[in-house]
Short mmCIF file of C-alpha atoms in Angstrom, two decimals:
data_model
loop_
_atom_site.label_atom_id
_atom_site.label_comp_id
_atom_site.label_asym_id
_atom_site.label_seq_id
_atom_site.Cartn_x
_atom_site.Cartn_y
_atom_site.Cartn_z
CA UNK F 1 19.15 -38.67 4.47
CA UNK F 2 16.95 -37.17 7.36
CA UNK F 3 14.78 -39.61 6.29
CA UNK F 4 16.48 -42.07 6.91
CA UNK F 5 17.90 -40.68 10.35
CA UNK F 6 14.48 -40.13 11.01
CA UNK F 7 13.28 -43.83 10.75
CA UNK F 8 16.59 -45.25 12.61
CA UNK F 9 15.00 -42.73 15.67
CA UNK F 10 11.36 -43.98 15.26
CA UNK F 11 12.77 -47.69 15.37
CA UNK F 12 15.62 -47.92 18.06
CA UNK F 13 13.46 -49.21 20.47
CA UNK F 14 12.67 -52.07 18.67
CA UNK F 15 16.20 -52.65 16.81
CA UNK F 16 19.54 -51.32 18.08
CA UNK F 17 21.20 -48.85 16.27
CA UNK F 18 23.99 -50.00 15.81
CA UNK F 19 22.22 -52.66 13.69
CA UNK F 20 19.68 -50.36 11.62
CA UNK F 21 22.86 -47.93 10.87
CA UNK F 22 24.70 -51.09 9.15
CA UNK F 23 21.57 -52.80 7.58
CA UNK F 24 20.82 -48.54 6.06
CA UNK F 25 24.56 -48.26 5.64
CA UNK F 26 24.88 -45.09 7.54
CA UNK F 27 27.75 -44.20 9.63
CA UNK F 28 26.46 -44.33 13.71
CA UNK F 29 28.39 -40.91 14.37
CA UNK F 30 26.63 -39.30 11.45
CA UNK F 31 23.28 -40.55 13.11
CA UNK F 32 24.21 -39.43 16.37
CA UNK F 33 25.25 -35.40 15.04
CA UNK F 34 21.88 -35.80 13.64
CA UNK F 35 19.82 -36.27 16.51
CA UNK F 36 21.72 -33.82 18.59
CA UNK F 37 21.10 -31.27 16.05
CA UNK F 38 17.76 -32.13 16.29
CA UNK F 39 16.46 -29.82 19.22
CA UNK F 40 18.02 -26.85 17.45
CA UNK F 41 16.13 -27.90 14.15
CA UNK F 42 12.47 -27.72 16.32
CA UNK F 43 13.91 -24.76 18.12
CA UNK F 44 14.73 -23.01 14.46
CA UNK F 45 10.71 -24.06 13.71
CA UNK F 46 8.39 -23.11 16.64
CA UNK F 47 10.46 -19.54 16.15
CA UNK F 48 9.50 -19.68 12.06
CA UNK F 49 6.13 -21.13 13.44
CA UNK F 50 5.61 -17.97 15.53
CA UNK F 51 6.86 -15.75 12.93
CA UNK F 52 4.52 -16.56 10.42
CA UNK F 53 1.77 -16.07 13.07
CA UNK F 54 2.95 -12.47 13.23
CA UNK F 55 3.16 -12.21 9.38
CA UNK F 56 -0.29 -13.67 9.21
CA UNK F 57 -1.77 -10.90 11.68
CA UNK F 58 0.09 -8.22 9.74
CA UNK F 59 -1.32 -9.30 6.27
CA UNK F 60 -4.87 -9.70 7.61
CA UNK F 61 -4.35 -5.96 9.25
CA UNK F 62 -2.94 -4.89 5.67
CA UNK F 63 -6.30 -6.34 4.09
CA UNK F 64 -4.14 -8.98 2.60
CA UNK F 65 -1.92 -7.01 0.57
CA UNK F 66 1.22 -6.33 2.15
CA UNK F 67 4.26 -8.33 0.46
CA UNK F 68 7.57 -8.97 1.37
CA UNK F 69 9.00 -5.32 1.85
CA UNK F 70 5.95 -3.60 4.13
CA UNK F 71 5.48 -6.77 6.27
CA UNK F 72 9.34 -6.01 6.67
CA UNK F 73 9.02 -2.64 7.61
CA UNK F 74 6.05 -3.51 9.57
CA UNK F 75 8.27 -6.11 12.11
CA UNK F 76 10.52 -3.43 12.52
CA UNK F 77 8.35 -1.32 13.68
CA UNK F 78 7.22 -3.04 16.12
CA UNK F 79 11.21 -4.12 17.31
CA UNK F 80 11.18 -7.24 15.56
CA UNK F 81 14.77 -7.62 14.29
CA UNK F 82 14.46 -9.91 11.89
CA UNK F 83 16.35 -10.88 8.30
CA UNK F 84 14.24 -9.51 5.48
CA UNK F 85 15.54 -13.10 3.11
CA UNK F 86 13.87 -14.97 6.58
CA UNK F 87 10.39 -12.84 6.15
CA UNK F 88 10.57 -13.87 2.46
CA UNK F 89 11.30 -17.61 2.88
CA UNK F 90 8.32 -18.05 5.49
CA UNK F 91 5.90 -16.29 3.32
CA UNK F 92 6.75 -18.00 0.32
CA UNK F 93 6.60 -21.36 2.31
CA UNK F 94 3.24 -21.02 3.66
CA UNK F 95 1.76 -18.85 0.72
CA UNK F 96 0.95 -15.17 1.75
CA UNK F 97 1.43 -13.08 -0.85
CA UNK F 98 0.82 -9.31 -1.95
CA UNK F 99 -1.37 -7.57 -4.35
CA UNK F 100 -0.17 -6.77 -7.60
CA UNK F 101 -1.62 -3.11 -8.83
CA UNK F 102 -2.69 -3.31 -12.40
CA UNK F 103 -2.32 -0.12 -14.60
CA UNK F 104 -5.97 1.77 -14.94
CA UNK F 105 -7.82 3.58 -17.60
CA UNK F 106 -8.44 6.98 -17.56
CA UNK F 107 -11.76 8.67 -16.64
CA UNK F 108 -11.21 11.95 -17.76
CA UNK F 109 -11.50 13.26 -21.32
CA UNK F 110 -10.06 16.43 -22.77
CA UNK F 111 -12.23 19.50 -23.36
CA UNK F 112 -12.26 20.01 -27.24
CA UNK F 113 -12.32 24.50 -26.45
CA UNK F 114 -11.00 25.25 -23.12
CA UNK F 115 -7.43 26.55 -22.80
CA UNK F 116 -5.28 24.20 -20.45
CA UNK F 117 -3.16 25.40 -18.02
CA UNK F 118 0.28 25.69 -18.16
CA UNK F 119 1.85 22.59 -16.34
CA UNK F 120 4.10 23.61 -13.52
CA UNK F 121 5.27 20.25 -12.28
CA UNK F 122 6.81 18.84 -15.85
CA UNK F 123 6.57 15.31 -14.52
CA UNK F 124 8.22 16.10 -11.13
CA UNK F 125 5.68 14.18 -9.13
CA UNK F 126 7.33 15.14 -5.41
CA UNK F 127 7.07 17.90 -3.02
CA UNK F 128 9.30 19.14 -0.54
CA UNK F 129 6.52 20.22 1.87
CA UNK F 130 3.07 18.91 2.76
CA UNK F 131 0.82 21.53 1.43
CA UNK F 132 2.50 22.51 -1.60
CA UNK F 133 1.66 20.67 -4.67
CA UNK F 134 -1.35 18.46 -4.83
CA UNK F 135 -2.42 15.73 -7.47
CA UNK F 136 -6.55 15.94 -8.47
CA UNK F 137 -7.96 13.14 -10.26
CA UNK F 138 -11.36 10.78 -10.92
CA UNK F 139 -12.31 7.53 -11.13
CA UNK F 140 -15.89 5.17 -11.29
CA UNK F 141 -16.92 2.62 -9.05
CA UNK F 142 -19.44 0.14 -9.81
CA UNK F 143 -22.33 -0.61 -7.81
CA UNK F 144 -25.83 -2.35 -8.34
CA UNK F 145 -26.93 1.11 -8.76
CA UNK F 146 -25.18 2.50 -11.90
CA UNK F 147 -21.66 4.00 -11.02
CA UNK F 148 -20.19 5.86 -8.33
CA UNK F 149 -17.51 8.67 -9.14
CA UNK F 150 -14.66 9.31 -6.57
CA UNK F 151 -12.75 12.59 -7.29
CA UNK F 152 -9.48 13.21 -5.08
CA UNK F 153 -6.47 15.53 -4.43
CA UNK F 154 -3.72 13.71 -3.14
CA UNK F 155 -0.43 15.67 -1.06
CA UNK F 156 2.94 15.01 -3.23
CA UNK F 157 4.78 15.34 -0.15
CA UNK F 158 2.88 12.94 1.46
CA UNK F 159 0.94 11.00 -0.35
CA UNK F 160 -2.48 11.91 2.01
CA UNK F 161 -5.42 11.89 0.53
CA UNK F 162 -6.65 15.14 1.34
CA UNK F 163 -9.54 16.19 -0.14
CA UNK F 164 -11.97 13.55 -1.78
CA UNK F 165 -15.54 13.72 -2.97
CA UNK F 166 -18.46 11.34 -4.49
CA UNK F 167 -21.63 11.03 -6.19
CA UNK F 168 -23.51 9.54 -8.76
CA UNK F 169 -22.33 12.28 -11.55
CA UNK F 170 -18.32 13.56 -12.70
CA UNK F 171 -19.16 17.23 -13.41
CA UNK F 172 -16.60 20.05 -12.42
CA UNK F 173 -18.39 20.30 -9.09
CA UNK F 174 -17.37 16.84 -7.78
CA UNK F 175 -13.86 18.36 -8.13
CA UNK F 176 -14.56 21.13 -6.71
CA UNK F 177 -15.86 19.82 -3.94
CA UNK F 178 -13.03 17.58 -3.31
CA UNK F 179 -10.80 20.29 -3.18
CA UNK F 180 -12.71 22.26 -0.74
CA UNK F 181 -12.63 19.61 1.40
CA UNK F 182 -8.70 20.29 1.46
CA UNK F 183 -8.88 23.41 1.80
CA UNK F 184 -11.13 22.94 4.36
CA UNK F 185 -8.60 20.76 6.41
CA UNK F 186 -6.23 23.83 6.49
CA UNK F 187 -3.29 22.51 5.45
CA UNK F 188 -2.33 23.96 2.08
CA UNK F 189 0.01 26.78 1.90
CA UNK F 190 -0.94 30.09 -0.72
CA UNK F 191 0.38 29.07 -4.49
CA UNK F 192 -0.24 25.73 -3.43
CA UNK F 193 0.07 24.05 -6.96
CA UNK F 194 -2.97 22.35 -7.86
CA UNK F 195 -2.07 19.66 -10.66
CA UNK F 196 -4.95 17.69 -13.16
CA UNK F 197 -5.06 16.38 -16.36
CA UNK F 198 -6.79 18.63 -19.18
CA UNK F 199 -9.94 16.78 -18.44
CA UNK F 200 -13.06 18.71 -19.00
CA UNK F 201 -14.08 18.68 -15.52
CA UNK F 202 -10.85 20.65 -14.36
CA UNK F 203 -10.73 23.07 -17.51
CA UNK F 204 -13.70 24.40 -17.22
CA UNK F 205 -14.72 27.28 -15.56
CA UNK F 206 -16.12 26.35 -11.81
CA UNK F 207 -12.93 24.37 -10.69
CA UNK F 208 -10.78 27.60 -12.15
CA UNK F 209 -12.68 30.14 -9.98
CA UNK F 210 -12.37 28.28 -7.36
CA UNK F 211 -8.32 27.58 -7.47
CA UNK F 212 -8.45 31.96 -7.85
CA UNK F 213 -10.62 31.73 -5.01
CA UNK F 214 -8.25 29.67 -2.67
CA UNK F 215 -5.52 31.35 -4.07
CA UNK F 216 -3.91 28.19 -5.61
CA UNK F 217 -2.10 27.99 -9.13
CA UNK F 218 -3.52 25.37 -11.18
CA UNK F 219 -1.41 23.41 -13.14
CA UNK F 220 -2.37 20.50 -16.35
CA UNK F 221 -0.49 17.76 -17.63
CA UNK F 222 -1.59 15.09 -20.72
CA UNK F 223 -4.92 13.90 -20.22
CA UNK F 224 -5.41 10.94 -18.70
CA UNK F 225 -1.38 10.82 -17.23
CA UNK F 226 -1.29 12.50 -14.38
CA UNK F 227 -2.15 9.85 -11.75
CA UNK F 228 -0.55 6.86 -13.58
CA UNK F 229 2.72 9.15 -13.72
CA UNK F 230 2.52 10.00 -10.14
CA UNK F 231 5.02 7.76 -7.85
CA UNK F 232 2.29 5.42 -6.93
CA UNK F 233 -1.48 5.86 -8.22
CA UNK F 234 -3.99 6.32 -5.52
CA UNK F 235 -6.91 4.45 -7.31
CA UNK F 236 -4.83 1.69 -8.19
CA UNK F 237 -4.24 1.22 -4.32
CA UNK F 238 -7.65 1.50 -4.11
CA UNK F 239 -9.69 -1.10 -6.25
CA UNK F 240 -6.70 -3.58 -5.60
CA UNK F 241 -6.53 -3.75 -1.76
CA UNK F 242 -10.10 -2.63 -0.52
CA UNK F 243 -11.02 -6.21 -1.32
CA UNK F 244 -14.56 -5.42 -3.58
CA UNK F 245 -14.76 -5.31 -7.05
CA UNK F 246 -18.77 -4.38 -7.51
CA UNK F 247 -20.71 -3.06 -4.60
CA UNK F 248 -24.78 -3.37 -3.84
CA UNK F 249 -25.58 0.08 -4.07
CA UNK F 250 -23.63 3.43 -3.94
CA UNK F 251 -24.49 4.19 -0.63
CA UNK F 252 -22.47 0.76 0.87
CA UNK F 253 -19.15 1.77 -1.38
CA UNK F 254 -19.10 5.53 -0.51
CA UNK F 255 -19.24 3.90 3.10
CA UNK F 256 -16.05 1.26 2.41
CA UNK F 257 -14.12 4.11 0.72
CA UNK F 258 -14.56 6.53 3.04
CA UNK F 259 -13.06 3.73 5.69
CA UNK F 260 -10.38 2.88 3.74
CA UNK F 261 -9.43 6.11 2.76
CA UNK F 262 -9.40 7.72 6.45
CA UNK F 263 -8.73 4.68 8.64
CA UNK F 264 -6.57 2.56 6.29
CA UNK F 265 -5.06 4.58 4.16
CA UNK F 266 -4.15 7.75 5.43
CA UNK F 267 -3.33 6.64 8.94
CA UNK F 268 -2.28 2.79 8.40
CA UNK F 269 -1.05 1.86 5.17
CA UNK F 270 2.63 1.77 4.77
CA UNK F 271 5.06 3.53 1.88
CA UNK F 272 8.77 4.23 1.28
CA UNK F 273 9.74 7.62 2.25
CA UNK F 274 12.55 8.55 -0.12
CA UNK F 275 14.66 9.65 3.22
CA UNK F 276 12.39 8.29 6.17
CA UNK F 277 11.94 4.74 5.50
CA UNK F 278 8.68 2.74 5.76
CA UNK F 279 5.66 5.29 7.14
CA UNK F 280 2.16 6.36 6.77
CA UNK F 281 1.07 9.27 5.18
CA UNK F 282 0.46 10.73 8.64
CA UNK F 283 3.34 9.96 9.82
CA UNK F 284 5.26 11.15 6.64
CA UNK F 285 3.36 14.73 7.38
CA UNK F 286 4.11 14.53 11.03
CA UNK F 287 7.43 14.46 10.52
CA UNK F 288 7.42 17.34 8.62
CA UNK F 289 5.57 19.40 11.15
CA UNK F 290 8.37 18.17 13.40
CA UNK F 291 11.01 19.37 11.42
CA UNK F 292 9.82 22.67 11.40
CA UNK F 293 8.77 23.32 15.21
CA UNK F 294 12.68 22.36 15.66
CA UNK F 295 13.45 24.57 13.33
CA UNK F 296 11.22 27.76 14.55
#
């Protein structure tokens, strides 16, 4: 019927309307709500118009995978008040879309001699304080050069990335490594829980001495389960949303990860805080550090 309404506006300067309503068969009052209606229908779409702008600037921002909920959050944040079903319908009409994260496959393989560790989390992948209970684990990256190997630890509480490490090899020391680098940051507590699979590379006996060493208690799960049992799985963020699939050389992706870890990640990329709401992993541990300078 707008159609219709549509060409009996086009034409009225040519025909009356009183004529094109009979010869369309359309009731002249029905024409006439139509056309005053009409100013609040192109009001209703320079505001989607300008919405979708904003959505469009938040997905590129978001390396083009936010969806629905975290370009949601993301309005709010910055004061836009707007109807999550609306955010939906405009991104569905003009095709933005999120990533999906696909499940990934294990790096890690169990040491056939070494003794495992008890595990002290039994599945319980949360923490009630930054610094308490971390999550180590590695994956490969592939490059024109032969792989890359990316070994993290990764705050519960927060879901920082707080200690990483690569090279061109997955021996213990790339874990080790990693975890000195959180250490380094100063900001896990003594009996911080230190969690792996029974991997090889955390059983044996460099990455033990140097949990002792930092006065941590390490902790094992399954092999290969303790990322893709964790509330979200850091490397499945990863090789969805950073955009490449193979790099050049090793030297480009240790570049792009580093940036997406610290500047994207870490500081920029949104989650849902059980309590909190839609923050970063920054903000997640800055909150914390608020709570307890108001409680001291």
């Amino acid at each position: 019927m707008n159609d219709v309404y549509a060409f009996i506006e086009a034409e009225k300067t040519t025909h009356t309307v009183a004529l094109l309503c009979r010869l369309l068969k359309v009731a002249r009052s029905s024409f006439y709500a139509w056309r005053s209606g009409e100013q609040a229908r192109q009001a209703r779409q320079a505001a989607d118009d300008a919405l979708a702008h904003e959505i469009t600037v938040l997905h590129i921002a978001s390396r083009h995978t936010y969806g629905v909920p975290r370009i949601h959050a993301d309005l709010r944040r910055l004061g836009r008040r707007v109807n999550r079903k609306r955010v939906e319908r405009v991104m569905r009409e003009r095709g933005i879309t999120g990533v999906t994260r696909r499940r990934r496959r294990s790096l890690t393989r169990p040491a056939k001699r070494a003794v495992p560790a008890v595990d002290l989390l039994g599945r319980d992948f949360t923490a009630p304080e930054p610094g308490t209970r971390l999550v180590g684990d590695i994956t490969f990256i592939a490059t024109d050069e032969g792989w890359l190997y990316l070994a993290t630890w990764l705050d519960l509480a927060t879901r920082e990335i707080v200690g990483y490490s690569m090279a061109g090899h997955h021996r213990a020391s790339l874990v080790v490594d990693a975890l000195a680098m959180a250490a380094g940051r100063g900001r896990l507590q003594p009996g911080c829980i230190a969690h792996s699979d029974r991997g090889s590379e955390y059983t044996s006996e460099e990455p033990r001495g140097e949990i002792r060493r930092l006065g941590l208690r390490q902790s094992m799960g399954r092999t290969g389960s303790c990322s893709d049992n964790a509330a979200e799985s850091f490397f499945a963020v990863l090789k969805e949303e950073i955009g490449t699939r193979r790099w050049p050389d090793r030297a480009t992706a240790r570049t792009e990860i580093f940036a997406f870890i610290e500047t994207f990640y870490n500081r920029r990329r949104l989650r849902k805080h059980p309590h909190w709401g839609y923050l970063t992993p920054l903000e997640i541990r800055q909150r914390h550090d608020q709570r307890h300078a108001l409680a001291a």
